[in-house]
């Protein structure tokens, strides 16, 4: 992630506002609009029950109101998010080098420690977790019950300290091909990789800093280009479409209703945005209370989960 001194000062001020807003009313309904926002409130645990992605057609009606619930506050620095087949929520903590599970009772189980800035997560059907390790620019494999991950694959890019040259960030699972979508941030390339790590095929190139990724039911791949101020759609035949006009898009999630959810962490934006893919129309679903939103995932019930690593929180947005 990228931060300037100005961003840090602004983040600190916003965090103070967040603390004040947390003392407000418990349970706020929000209506999406270009200026709408949501103040996270407390709930003990996630309410989703499955990690299967939405499969509804784009003709179905999408939610117009959401209620926000604060699932976690003050534990580590939640970054990227993932759901398993039972609906358990997992989060990485790049700052503390851990991969964690948020339990139903609100407690946290640490599944792996000592990692070199873990970021993106994918949880496979059998419970195996694939971890994107940013500082080494490699993918790790954590088997169920194991305490230490194995190295699955090292990517071609070499992480650096220059702007927009940090290592791998988000990854995604493509159910249509049973492969992984892997943005190689230092090189601007996006790859398709086999689950055993042996095959790495170029999918797209020319992005500034590709980070978060998502795949829809037809196999179209969506990639957030954080330093390119854009989101890209890559069709199965390799055709690319650029959606510009974003600040610093960090993660994306297809909602199954013809829309793409986008987390934009630019200090002037810091919002959860919904973009209608057919028209490009955008609406802000939530922004209040965010400082540096990063992780994003949606379950089959259209519950949206957002992690903010600088505000130290995970928020659930439930359709009402």
PDB file of C-alpha atoms in Angstrom:
ATOM      1  CA  UNK A   1       0.000   0.000   0.000  1.00  0.00           C
ATOM      2  CA  UNK A   2       1.138   3.566  -0.595  1.00  0.00           C
ATOM      3  CA  UNK A   3       1.191   6.371   1.947  1.00  0.00           C
ATOM      4  CA  UNK A   4       2.612   9.876   1.861  1.00  0.00           C
ATOM      5  CA  UNK A   5       3.212  12.012   4.937  1.00  0.00           C
ATOM      6  CA  UNK A   6       0.129  13.989   4.025  1.00  0.00           C
ATOM      7  CA  UNK A   7      -1.905  10.780   3.923  1.00  0.00           C
ATOM      8  CA  UNK A   8      -0.616   9.755   7.353  1.00  0.00           C
ATOM      9  CA  UNK A   9      -1.627  13.081   8.895  1.00  0.00           C
ATOM     10  CA  UNK A  10      -5.032  12.924   7.250  1.00  0.00           C
ATOM     11  CA  UNK A  11      -5.431   9.318   8.391  1.00  0.00           C
ATOM     12  CA  UNK A  12      -4.691  10.295  11.994  1.00  0.00           C
ATOM     13  CA  UNK A  13      -7.331  13.023  11.895  1.00  0.00           C
ATOM     14  CA  UNK A  14      -9.854  10.673  10.372  1.00  0.00           C
ATOM     15  CA  UNK A  15      -9.112   8.094  13.044  1.00  0.00           C
ATOM     16  CA  UNK A  16     -10.010  10.636  15.723  1.00  0.00           C
ATOM     17  CA  UNK A  17     -13.295  11.255  13.969  1.00  0.00           C
ATOM     18  CA  UNK A  18     -13.842   7.505  13.795  1.00  0.00           C
ATOM     19  CA  UNK A  19     -13.468   7.157  17.552  1.00  0.00           C
ATOM     20  CA  UNK A  20     -16.050   9.901  18.084  1.00  0.00           C
ATOM     21  CA  UNK A  21     -18.481   8.402  15.592  1.00  0.00           C
ATOM     22  CA  UNK A  22     -18.222   4.969  17.237  1.00  0.00           C
ATOM     23  CA  UNK A  23     -20.009   6.405  20.262  1.00  0.00           C
ATOM     24  CA  UNK A  24     -23.124   7.072  18.180  1.00  0.00           C
ATOM     25  CA  UNK A  25     -26.260   4.996  17.771  1.00  0.00           C
ATOM     26  CA  UNK A  26     -25.971   1.197  17.462  1.00  0.00           C
ATOM     27  CA  UNK A  27     -27.118  -0.067  14.090  1.00  0.00           C
ATOM     28  CA  UNK A  28     -27.381   2.335  11.176  1.00  0.00           C
ATOM     29  CA  UNK A  29     -29.201   1.735   7.906  1.00  0.00           C
ATOM     30  CA  UNK A  30     -27.646   3.206   4.794  1.00  0.00           C
ATOM     31  CA  UNK A  31     -29.014   4.020   1.364  1.00  0.00           C
ATOM     32  CA  UNK A  32     -26.475   3.932  -1.490  1.00  0.00           C
ATOM     33  CA  UNK A  33     -25.884   7.251  -3.207  1.00  0.00           C
ATOM     34  CA  UNK A  34     -22.881   9.216  -4.436  1.00  0.00           C
ATOM     35  CA  UNK A  35     -22.634  10.787  -0.973  1.00  0.00           C
ATOM     36  CA  UNK A  36     -24.033   8.063   1.280  1.00  0.00           C
ATOM     37  CA  UNK A  37     -22.025   6.592   4.170  1.00  0.00           C
ATOM     38  CA  UNK A  38     -22.213   4.067   6.991  1.00  0.00           C
ATOM     39  CA  UNK A  39     -21.051   4.262  10.603  1.00  0.00           C
ATOM     40  CA  UNK A  40     -19.951   0.767  11.698  1.00  0.00           C
ATOM     41  CA  UNK A  41     -21.599  -0.570  14.864  1.00  0.00           C
ATOM     42  CA  UNK A  42     -20.988  -3.651  16.990  1.00  0.00           C
ATOM     43  CA  UNK A  43     -22.153  -7.193  16.394  1.00  0.00           C
ATOM     44  CA  UNK A  44     -20.514 -10.282  17.920  1.00  0.00           C
ATOM     45  CA  UNK A  45     -19.794 -12.380  14.831  1.00  0.00           C
ATOM     46  CA  UNK A  46     -20.294 -12.781  11.077  1.00  0.00           C
ATOM     47  CA  UNK A  47     -23.742 -13.976   9.995  1.00  0.00           C
ATOM     48  CA  UNK A  48     -22.830 -15.501   6.639  1.00  0.00           C
ATOM     49  CA  UNK A  49     -23.092 -19.269   6.246  1.00  0.00           C
ATOM     50  CA  UNK A  50     -21.342 -20.044   2.961  1.00  0.00           C
ATOM     51  CA  UNK A  51     -18.510 -18.808   0.815  1.00  0.00           C
ATOM     52  CA  UNK A  52     -20.015 -19.763  -2.535  1.00  0.00           C
ATOM     53  CA  UNK A  53     -19.952 -16.634  -4.693  1.00  0.00           C
ATOM     54  CA  UNK A  54     -23.188 -15.051  -5.874  1.00  0.00           C
ATOM     55  CA  UNK A  55     -24.581 -16.759  -8.975  1.00  0.00           C
ATOM     56  CA  UNK A  56     -27.738 -14.734  -9.565  1.00  0.00           C
ATOM     57  CA  UNK A  57     -28.291 -13.210 -12.974  1.00  0.00           C
ATOM     58  CA  UNK A  58     -27.808  -9.517 -13.663  1.00  0.00           C
ATOM     59  CA  UNK A  59     -31.590  -9.096 -14.050  1.00  0.00           C
ATOM     60  CA  UNK A  60     -32.234  -9.636 -10.348  1.00  0.00           C
ATOM     61  CA  UNK A  61     -32.828  -6.680  -8.063  1.00  0.00           C
ATOM     62  CA  UNK A  62     -29.846  -5.640  -5.943  1.00  0.00           C
ATOM     63  CA  UNK A  63     -30.037  -4.281  -2.413  1.00  0.00           C
ATOM     64  CA  UNK A  64     -30.627  -0.576  -2.025  1.00  0.00           C
ATOM     65  CA  UNK A  65     -30.294  -0.436   1.776  1.00  0.00           C
ATOM     66  CA  UNK A  66     -27.653  -1.926   4.070  1.00  0.00           C
ATOM     67  CA  UNK A  67     -27.129  -2.157   7.809  1.00  0.00           C
ATOM     68  CA  UNK A  68     -23.567  -2.035   9.078  1.00  0.00           C
ATOM     69  CA  UNK A  69     -22.147  -4.208  11.878  1.00  0.00           C
ATOM     70  CA  UNK A  70     -18.719  -3.909  13.421  1.00  0.00           C
ATOM     71  CA  UNK A  71     -17.343  -7.451  13.608  1.00  0.00           C
ATOM     72  CA  UNK A  72     -13.848  -6.752  14.884  1.00  0.00           C
ATOM     73  CA  UNK A  73     -12.107  -3.714  16.366  1.00  0.00           C
ATOM     74  CA  UNK A  74      -8.655  -3.263  17.833  1.00  0.00           C
ATOM     75  CA  UNK A  75      -7.186  -6.677  17.003  1.00  0.00           C
ATOM     76  CA  UNK A  76      -4.096  -6.475  14.831  1.00  0.00           C
ATOM     77  CA  UNK A  77      -4.429  -4.727  11.494  1.00  0.00           C
ATOM     78  CA  UNK A  78      -6.890  -6.625   9.265  1.00  0.00           C
ATOM     79  CA  UNK A  79      -5.926  -6.441   5.602  1.00  0.00           C
ATOM     80  CA  UNK A  80      -7.249  -8.849   2.956  1.00  0.00           C
ATOM     81  CA  UNK A  81     -10.307 -11.056   3.538  1.00  0.00           C
ATOM     82  CA  UNK A  82     -11.539 -14.484   2.440  1.00  0.00           C
ATOM     83  CA  UNK A  83     -14.414 -16.858   3.240  1.00  0.00           C
ATOM     84  CA  UNK A  84     -14.288 -20.639   3.455  1.00  0.00           C
ATOM     85  CA  UNK A  85     -16.989 -23.152   2.467  1.00  0.00           C
ATOM     86  CA  UNK A  86     -18.599 -22.887   5.916  1.00  0.00           C
ATOM     87  CA  UNK A  87     -18.767 -19.091   5.847  1.00  0.00           C
ATOM     88  CA  UNK A  88     -15.892 -18.514   8.268  1.00  0.00           C
ATOM     89  CA  UNK A  89     -14.106 -15.212   7.720  1.00  0.00           C
ATOM     90  CA  UNK A  90     -10.321 -15.134   7.388  1.00  0.00           C
ATOM     91  CA  UNK A  91      -8.066 -12.093   7.369  1.00  0.00           C
ATOM     92  CA  UNK A  92      -4.399 -11.388   6.811  1.00  0.00           C
ATOM     93  CA  UNK A  93      -2.384  -8.964   8.910  1.00  0.00           C
ATOM     94  CA  UNK A  94       0.624  -7.779   6.908  1.00  0.00           C
ATOM     95  CA  UNK A  95       1.848  -5.531   9.727  1.00  0.00           C
ATOM     96  CA  UNK A  96       2.068  -8.372  12.257  1.00  0.00           C
ATOM     97  CA  UNK A  97       2.820 -11.181   9.787  1.00  0.00           C
ATOM     98  CA  UNK A  98      -0.189 -13.353  10.626  1.00  0.00           C
ATOM     99  CA  UNK A  99      -3.110 -15.129   8.969  1.00  0.00           C
ATOM    100  CA  UNK A 100      -6.203 -15.331  11.165  1.00  0.00           C
ATOM    101  CA  UNK A 101      -9.741 -16.682  11.409  1.00  0.00           C
ATOM    102  CA  UNK A 102     -12.540 -14.639  12.955  1.00  0.00           C
ATOM    103  CA  UNK A 103     -14.628 -17.115  14.957  1.00  0.00           C
ATOM    104  CA  UNK A 104     -18.395 -17.054  15.394  1.00  0.00           C
ATOM    105  CA  UNK A 105     -18.082 -15.907  19.002  1.00  0.00           C
ATOM    106  CA  UNK A 106     -16.015 -12.890  17.998  1.00  0.00           C
ATOM    107  CA  UNK A 107     -12.665 -14.360  19.057  1.00  0.00           C
ATOM    108  CA  UNK A 108      -9.697 -14.654  16.711  1.00  0.00           C
ATOM    109  CA  UNK A 109      -7.627 -17.760  15.979  1.00  0.00           C
ATOM    110  CA  UNK A 110      -4.102 -17.177  14.658  1.00  0.00           C
ATOM    111  CA  UNK A 111      -3.414 -19.788  11.981  1.00  0.00           C
ATOM    112  CA  UNK A 112       0.076 -18.730  10.893  1.00  0.00           C
ATOM    113  CA  UNK A 113       2.734 -16.400  12.297  1.00  0.00           C
ATOM    114  CA  UNK A 114       6.058 -14.964  11.216  1.00  0.00           C
ATOM    115  CA  UNK A 115       5.138 -14.343   7.581  1.00  0.00           C
ATOM    116  CA  UNK A 116       6.713 -11.624   5.453  1.00  0.00           C
ATOM    117  CA  UNK A 117       3.721  -9.301   5.029  1.00  0.00           C
ATOM    118  CA  UNK A 118       0.860 -11.675   4.139  1.00  0.00           C
ATOM    119  CA  UNK A 119      -1.760 -10.006   1.956  1.00  0.00           C
ATOM    120  CA  UNK A 120      -4.217 -11.774  -0.372  1.00  0.00           C
ATOM    121  CA  UNK A 121      -5.942 -14.986   0.706  1.00  0.00           C
ATOM    122  CA  UNK A 122      -7.834 -17.756  -1.075  1.00  0.00           C
ATOM    123  CA  UNK A 123      -9.444 -20.581   0.924  1.00  0.00           C
ATOM    124  CA  UNK A 124     -10.011 -23.730  -1.122  1.00  0.00           C
ATOM    125  CA  UNK A 125     -12.889 -26.163  -0.647  1.00  0.00           C
ATOM    126  CA  UNK A 126     -10.773 -28.529   1.477  1.00  0.00           C
ATOM    127  CA  UNK A 127      -9.687 -25.741   3.830  1.00  0.00           C
ATOM    128  CA  UNK A 128      -6.245 -25.188   2.325  1.00  0.00           C
ATOM    129  CA  UNK A 129      -5.280 -21.510   2.400  1.00  0.00           C
ATOM    130  CA  UNK A 130      -3.220 -19.894  -0.346  1.00  0.00           C
ATOM    131  CA  UNK A 131      -1.400 -16.797   0.908  1.00  0.00           C
ATOM    132  CA  UNK A 132       0.186 -13.970  -1.063  1.00  0.00           C
ATOM    133  CA  UNK A 133       3.381 -12.926   0.751  1.00  0.00           C
ATOM    134  CA  UNK A 134       4.240  -9.382  -0.283  1.00  0.00           C
ATOM    135  CA  UNK A 135       7.853  -8.899   0.787  1.00  0.00           C
ATOM    136  CA  UNK A 136       9.031 -12.065  -0.942  1.00  0.00           C
ATOM    137  CA  UNK A 137       6.595 -11.833  -3.883  1.00  0.00           C
ATOM    138  CA  UNK A 138       5.652 -15.455  -3.532  1.00  0.00           C
ATOM    139  CA  UNK A 139       2.606 -17.640  -2.898  1.00  0.00           C
ATOM    140  CA  UNK A 140       2.401 -19.889   0.155  1.00  0.00           C
ATOM    141  CA  UNK A 141       0.279 -22.965   0.858  1.00  0.00           C
ATOM    142  CA  UNK A 142      -1.107 -23.545   4.365  1.00  0.00           C
ATOM    143  CA  UNK A 143      -2.642 -27.000   4.729  1.00  0.00           C
ATOM    144  CA  UNK A 144      -5.479 -27.582   7.243  1.00  0.00           C
ATOM    145  CA  UNK A 145      -3.996 -28.004  10.728  1.00  0.00           C
ATOM    146  CA  UNK A 146      -0.488 -26.978   9.664  1.00  0.00           C
ATOM    147  CA  UNK A 147       1.305 -24.221  11.547  1.00  0.00           C
ATOM    148  CA  UNK A 148       3.832 -23.313   8.863  1.00  0.00           C
ATOM    149  CA  UNK A 149       3.032 -22.783   5.183  1.00  0.00           C
ATOM    150  CA  UNK A 150       4.907 -24.253   2.243  1.00  0.00           C
ATOM    151  CA  UNK A 151       6.209 -22.216  -0.678  1.00  0.00           C
ATOM    152  CA  UNK A 152       3.934 -22.760  -3.661  1.00  0.00           C
ATOM    153  CA  UNK A 153       5.526 -20.419  -6.208  1.00  0.00           C
ATOM    154  CA  UNK A 154       7.796 -17.383  -6.400  1.00  0.00           C
ATOM    155  CA  UNK A 155       6.635 -14.784  -8.929  1.00  0.00           C
ATOM    156  CA  UNK A 156       8.916 -13.157 -11.525  1.00  0.00           C
ATOM    157  CA  UNK A 157       8.653  -9.626 -10.131  1.00  0.00           C
ATOM    158  CA  UNK A 158      11.184  -8.212  -7.675  1.00  0.00           C
ATOM    159  CA  UNK A 159       9.589  -6.079  -4.923  1.00  0.00           C
ATOM    160  CA  UNK A 160      11.209  -2.711  -4.354  1.00  0.00           C
ATOM    161  CA  UNK A 161      10.897   0.349  -2.173  1.00  0.00           C
ATOM    162  CA  UNK A 162       9.991   2.646  -5.064  1.00  0.00           C
ATOM    163  CA  UNK A 163       6.408   3.901  -5.339  1.00  0.00           C
ATOM    164  CA  UNK A 164       4.051   1.324  -6.849  1.00  0.00           C
ATOM    165  CA  UNK A 165       6.678  -1.438  -6.788  1.00  0.00           C
ATOM    166  CA  UNK A 166       5.688  -3.351  -3.651  1.00  0.00           C
ATOM    167  CA  UNK A 167       5.199  -7.108  -3.949  1.00  0.00           C
ATOM    168  CA  UNK A 168       2.103  -9.185  -4.573  1.00  0.00           C
ATOM    169  CA  UNK A 169      -1.124  -8.063  -2.926  1.00  0.00           C
ATOM    170  CA  UNK A 170      -4.499  -9.633  -3.715  1.00  0.00           C
ATOM    171  CA  UNK A 171      -5.249 -12.928  -5.472  1.00  0.00           C
ATOM    172  CA  UNK A 172      -8.455 -14.619  -6.627  1.00  0.00           C
ATOM    173  CA  UNK A 173      -9.815 -18.090  -7.344  1.00  0.00           C
ATOM    174  CA  UNK A 174     -11.387 -18.710 -10.761  1.00  0.00           C
ATOM    175  CA  UNK A 175     -14.015 -21.422 -10.315  1.00  0.00           C
ATOM    176  CA  UNK A 176     -14.656 -21.603 -14.061  1.00  0.00           C
ATOM    177  CA  UNK A 177     -11.151 -22.956 -14.656  1.00  0.00           C
ATOM    178  CA  UNK A 178     -10.120 -24.075 -11.138  1.00  0.00           C
ATOM    179  CA  UNK A 179      -7.090 -21.798 -11.300  1.00  0.00           C
ATOM    180  CA  UNK A 180      -5.693 -18.816  -9.412  1.00  0.00           C
ATOM    181  CA  UNK A 181      -5.600 -15.258 -10.726  1.00  0.00           C
ATOM    182  CA  UNK A 182      -2.318 -13.715  -9.614  1.00  0.00           C
ATOM    183  CA  UNK A 183      -1.465 -10.030 -10.169  1.00  0.00           C
ATOM    184  CA  UNK A 184       2.322  -9.560 -10.072  1.00  0.00           C
ATOM    185  CA  UNK A 185       2.449  -6.017  -8.729  1.00  0.00           C
ATOM    186  CA  UNK A 186       6.123  -5.167  -9.370  1.00  0.00           C
ATOM    187  CA  UNK A 187       5.884  -6.063 -13.084  1.00  0.00           C
ATOM    188  CA  UNK A 188       2.313  -4.972 -13.829  1.00  0.00           C
ATOM    189  CA  UNK A 189       1.534  -8.449 -15.173  1.00  0.00           C
ATOM    190  CA  UNK A 190      -1.469 -10.612 -14.328  1.00  0.00           C
ATOM    191  CA  UNK A 191      -1.070 -14.388 -14.416  1.00  0.00           C
ATOM    192  CA  UNK A 192      -3.248 -17.471 -14.326  1.00  0.00           C
ATOM    193  CA  UNK A 193      -1.681 -20.158 -12.157  1.00  0.00           C
ATOM    194  CA  UNK A 194      -2.513 -23.801 -11.562  1.00  0.00           C
ATOM    195  CA  UNK A 195      -3.369 -24.752  -7.983  1.00  0.00           C
ATOM    196  CA  UNK A 196      -0.183 -26.802  -7.674  1.00  0.00           C
ATOM    197  CA  UNK A 197       1.900 -23.777  -8.674  1.00  0.00           C
ATOM    198  CA  UNK A 198       3.575 -25.515 -11.595  1.00  0.00           C
ATOM    199  CA  UNK A 199       1.925 -23.589 -14.427  1.00  0.00           C
ATOM    200  CA  UNK A 200       2.076 -19.801 -14.668  1.00  0.00           C
ATOM    201  CA  UNK A 201       0.470 -18.339 -17.798  1.00  0.00           C
ATOM    202  CA  UNK A 202       0.407 -14.615 -18.720  1.00  0.00           C
ATOM    203  CA  UNK A 203      -3.111 -13.244 -18.764  1.00  0.00           C
ATOM    204  CA  UNK A 204      -2.664  -9.473 -19.179  1.00  0.00           C
ATOM    205  CA  UNK A 205       0.065  -6.841 -19.002  1.00  0.00           C
ATOM    206  CA  UNK A 206       0.566  -3.093 -18.990  1.00  0.00           C
ATOM    207  CA  UNK A 207      -0.945  -2.240 -15.602  1.00  0.00           C
ATOM    208  CA  UNK A 208       0.842   0.106 -13.208  1.00  0.00           C
ATOM    209  CA  UNK A 209       0.261  -1.793  -9.952  1.00  0.00           C
ATOM    210  CA  UNK A 210      -2.314  -4.606 -10.184  1.00  0.00           C
ATOM    211  CA  UNK A 211      -3.504  -5.626  -6.742  1.00  0.00           C
ATOM    212  CA  UNK A 212      -6.949  -7.068  -5.862  1.00  0.00           C
ATOM    213  CA  UNK A 213      -8.731  -9.420  -8.266  1.00  0.00           C
ATOM    214  CA  UNK A 214     -12.119 -11.099  -8.720  1.00  0.00           C
ATOM    215  CA  UNK A 215     -13.752 -13.413 -11.272  1.00  0.00           C
ATOM    216  CA  UNK A 216     -17.394 -13.480 -12.376  1.00  0.00           C
ATOM    217  CA  UNK A 217     -19.492 -16.502 -13.332  1.00  0.00           C
ATOM    218  CA  UNK A 218     -18.539 -16.228 -16.998  1.00  0.00           C
ATOM    219  CA  UNK A 219     -14.813 -16.225 -16.312  1.00  0.00           C
ATOM    220  CA  UNK A 220     -14.229 -12.483 -16.760  1.00  0.00           C
ATOM    221  CA  UNK A 221     -11.395 -11.306 -14.525  1.00  0.00           C
ATOM    222  CA  UNK A 222     -11.483  -7.930 -12.759  1.00  0.00           C
ATOM    223  CA  UNK A 223      -8.272  -6.370 -11.458  1.00  0.00           C
ATOM    224  CA  UNK A 224      -7.776  -3.259  -9.333  1.00  0.00           C
ATOM    225  CA  UNK A 225      -4.864  -1.168 -10.639  1.00  0.00           C
ATOM    226  CA  UNK A 226      -4.024   0.831  -7.533  1.00  0.00           C
ATOM    227  CA  UNK A 227      -1.458   3.182  -9.065  1.00  0.00           C
ATOM    228  CA  UNK A 228      -3.220   3.306 -12.429  1.00  0.00           C
ATOM    229  CA  UNK A 229      -6.422   4.763 -10.912  1.00  0.00           C
ATOM    230  CA  UNK A 230      -8.448   2.156 -12.760  1.00  0.00           C
ATOM    231  CA  UNK A 231     -10.157  -1.224 -12.706  1.00  0.00           C
ATOM    232  CA  UNK A 232      -9.616  -3.610 -15.621  1.00  0.00           C
ATOM    233  CA  UNK A 233     -11.894  -6.310 -17.001  1.00  0.00           C
ATOM    234  CA  UNK A 234     -10.127  -9.148 -18.816  1.00  0.00           C
ATOM    235  CA  UNK A 235     -12.391 -11.456 -20.827  1.00  0.00           C
ATOM    236  CA  UNK A 236     -11.593 -15.168 -21.238  1.00  0.00           C
ATOM    237  CA  UNK A 237     -10.248 -14.412 -24.741  1.00  0.00           C
ATOM    238  CA  UNK A 238      -7.857 -11.788 -23.340  1.00  0.00           C
ATOM    239  CA  UNK A 239      -9.750  -8.651 -24.371  1.00  0.00           C
ATOM    240  CA  UNK A 240      -9.229  -5.804 -21.865  1.00  0.00           C
ATOM    241  CA  UNK A 241     -11.536  -2.947 -20.878  1.00  0.00           C
ATOM    242  CA  UNK A 242     -10.370  -0.136 -18.595  1.00  0.00           C
ATOM    243  CA  UNK A 243     -12.685   1.609 -16.119  1.00  0.00           C
ATOM    244  CA  UNK A 244     -10.897   4.800 -15.081  1.00  0.00           C
ATOM    245  CA  UNK A 245     -11.705   7.612 -12.696  1.00  0.00           C
ATOM    246  CA  UNK A 246     -10.839   5.879  -9.429  1.00  0.00           C
ATOM    247  CA  UNK A 247      -8.443   7.145  -6.765  1.00  0.00           C
ATOM    248  CA  UNK A 248      -6.479   4.123  -5.526  1.00  0.00           C
ATOM    249  CA  UNK A 249      -8.594   0.992  -6.073  1.00  0.00           C
ATOM    250  CA  UNK A 250      -7.221  -1.746  -3.847  1.00  0.00           C
ATOM    251  CA  UNK A 251      -9.700  -4.618  -4.040  1.00  0.00           C
ATOM    252  CA  UNK A 252     -12.681  -5.733  -6.118  1.00  0.00           C
ATOM    253  CA  UNK A 253     -15.509  -8.258  -5.775  1.00  0.00           C
ATOM    254  CA  UNK A 254     -18.151  -9.325  -8.308  1.00  0.00           C
ATOM    255  CA  UNK A 255     -21.594  -9.344  -6.656  1.00  0.00           C
ATOM    256  CA  UNK A 256     -23.438 -11.735  -8.996  1.00  0.00           C
ATOM    257  CA  UNK A 257     -25.984  -9.093 -10.008  1.00  0.00           C
ATOM    258  CA  UNK A 258     -24.109  -7.342 -12.791  1.00  0.00           C
ATOM    259  CA  UNK A 259     -22.125  -5.094 -10.459  1.00  0.00           C
ATOM    260  CA  UNK A 260     -18.553  -4.816  -9.284  1.00  0.00           C
ATOM    261  CA  UNK A 261     -17.747  -3.760  -5.733  1.00  0.00           C
ATOM    262  CA  UNK A 262     -14.592  -1.667  -5.444  1.00  0.00           C
ATOM    263  CA  UNK A 263     -12.596  -0.602  -2.396  1.00  0.00           C
ATOM    264  CA  UNK A 264     -10.881   2.730  -3.024  1.00  0.00           C
ATOM    265  CA  UNK A 265      -8.319   3.609  -0.339  1.00  0.00           C
ATOM    266  CA  UNK A 266      -7.299   7.036  -1.643  1.00  0.00           C
ATOM    267  CA  UNK A 267      -7.443   9.427   1.358  1.00  0.00           C
ATOM    268  CA  UNK A 268      -9.889  11.686  -0.470  1.00  0.00           C
ATOM    269  CA  UNK A 269     -12.168   8.716  -1.252  1.00  0.00           C
ATOM    270  CA  UNK A 270     -11.693   5.817   1.249  1.00  0.00           C
ATOM    271  CA  UNK A 271     -14.992   4.240   0.214  1.00  0.00           C
ATOM    272  CA  UNK A 272     -16.860   1.090  -0.760  1.00  0.00           C
ATOM    273  CA  UNK A 273     -18.167   1.719  -4.280  1.00  0.00           C
ATOM    274  CA  UNK A 274     -20.594  -0.258  -6.420  1.00  0.00           C
ATOM    275  CA  UNK A 275     -20.202   0.015 -10.197  1.00  0.00           C
ATOM    276  CA  UNK A 276     -22.816  -1.247 -12.643  1.00  0.00           C
ATOM    277  CA  UNK A 277     -20.824  -3.070 -15.268  1.00  0.00           C
ATOM    278  CA  UNK A 278     -23.308  -2.560 -18.102  1.00  0.00           C
ATOM    279  CA  UNK A 279     -23.416   1.233 -17.754  1.00  0.00           C
ATOM    280  CA  UNK A 280     -20.370   2.179 -15.684  1.00  0.00           C
ATOM    281  CA  UNK A 281     -22.641   4.008 -13.234  1.00  0.00           C
ATOM    282  CA  UNK A 282     -21.193   4.197  -9.714  1.00  0.00           C
ATOM    283  CA  UNK A 283     -22.573   4.735  -6.245  1.00  0.00           C
ATOM    284  CA  UNK A 284     -20.903   5.003  -2.861  1.00  0.00           C
ATOM    285  CA  UNK A 285     -22.237   2.372  -0.484  1.00  0.00           C
ATOM    286  CA  UNK A 286     -20.144   3.425   2.531  1.00  0.00           C
ATOM    287  CA  UNK A 287     -17.309   5.787   3.402  1.00  0.00           C
ATOM    288  CA  UNK A 288     -17.804   7.178   6.902  1.00  0.00           C
ATOM    289  CA  UNK A 289     -15.479   5.659   9.485  1.00  0.00           C
ATOM    290  CA  UNK A 290     -12.941   4.336   6.985  1.00  0.00           C
ATOM    291  CA  UNK A 291      -9.299   5.384   7.103  1.00  0.00           C
ATOM    292  CA  UNK A 292      -7.549   2.930   4.779  1.00  0.00           C
ATOM    293  CA  UNK A 293     -10.024   0.239   3.655  1.00  0.00           C
ATOM    294  CA  UNK A 294      -8.305  -2.747   2.092  1.00  0.00           C
ATOM    295  CA  UNK A 295      -9.988  -6.155   2.236  1.00  0.00           C
ATOM    296  CA  UNK A 296     -13.263  -6.894   0.468  1.00  0.00           C
ATOM    297  CA  UNK A 297     -15.372 -10.027   0.099  1.00  0.00           C
ATOM    298  CA  UNK A 298     -19.068 -10.803  -0.495  1.00  0.00           C
ATOM    299  CA  UNK A 299     -20.978 -13.995   0.363  1.00  0.00           C
ATOM    300  CA  UNK A 300     -23.883 -15.709  -1.380  1.00  0.00           C
ATOM    301  CA  UNK A 301     -26.375 -13.777   0.757  1.00  0.00           C
ATOM    302  CA  UNK A 302     -24.975 -10.459  -0.494  1.00  0.00           C
ATOM    303  CA  UNK A 303     -23.381  -9.675   2.867  1.00  0.00           C
ATOM    304  CA  UNK A 304     -20.362  -7.471   2.193  1.00  0.00           C
ATOM    305  CA  UNK A 305     -17.277  -7.532   4.420  1.00  0.00           C
ATOM    306  CA  UNK A 306     -14.672  -4.755   4.460  1.00  0.00           C
ATOM    307  CA  UNK A 307     -11.387  -4.667   6.382  1.00  0.00           C
ATOM    308  CA  UNK A 308      -9.626  -1.424   7.282  1.00  0.00           C
ATOM    309  CA  UNK A 309      -6.066  -2.056   8.421  1.00  0.00           C
ATOM    310  CA  UNK A 310      -5.454   1.469   9.705  1.00  0.00           C
ATOM    311  CA  UNK A 311      -8.758   1.741  11.598  1.00  0.00           C
ATOM    312  CA  UNK A 312      -8.136  -1.805  12.924  1.00  0.00           C
ATOM    313  CA  UNK A 313     -11.607  -3.066  12.078  1.00  0.00           C
ATOM    314  CA  UNK A 314     -13.729  -5.411   9.982  1.00  0.00           C
ATOM    315  CA  UNK A 315     -17.256  -4.297   9.069  1.00  0.00           C
ATOM    316  CA  UNK A 316     -20.158  -6.328   7.702  1.00  0.00           C
ATOM    317  CA  UNK A 317     -22.807  -4.661   5.506  1.00  0.00           C
ATOM    318  CA  UNK A 318     -26.073  -6.606   5.507  1.00  0.00           C
ATOM    319  CA  UNK A 319     -28.886  -5.984   2.962  1.00  0.00           C
ATOM    320  CA  UNK A 320     -32.148  -4.887   4.579  1.00  0.00           C
TER     321      UNK A 320
END
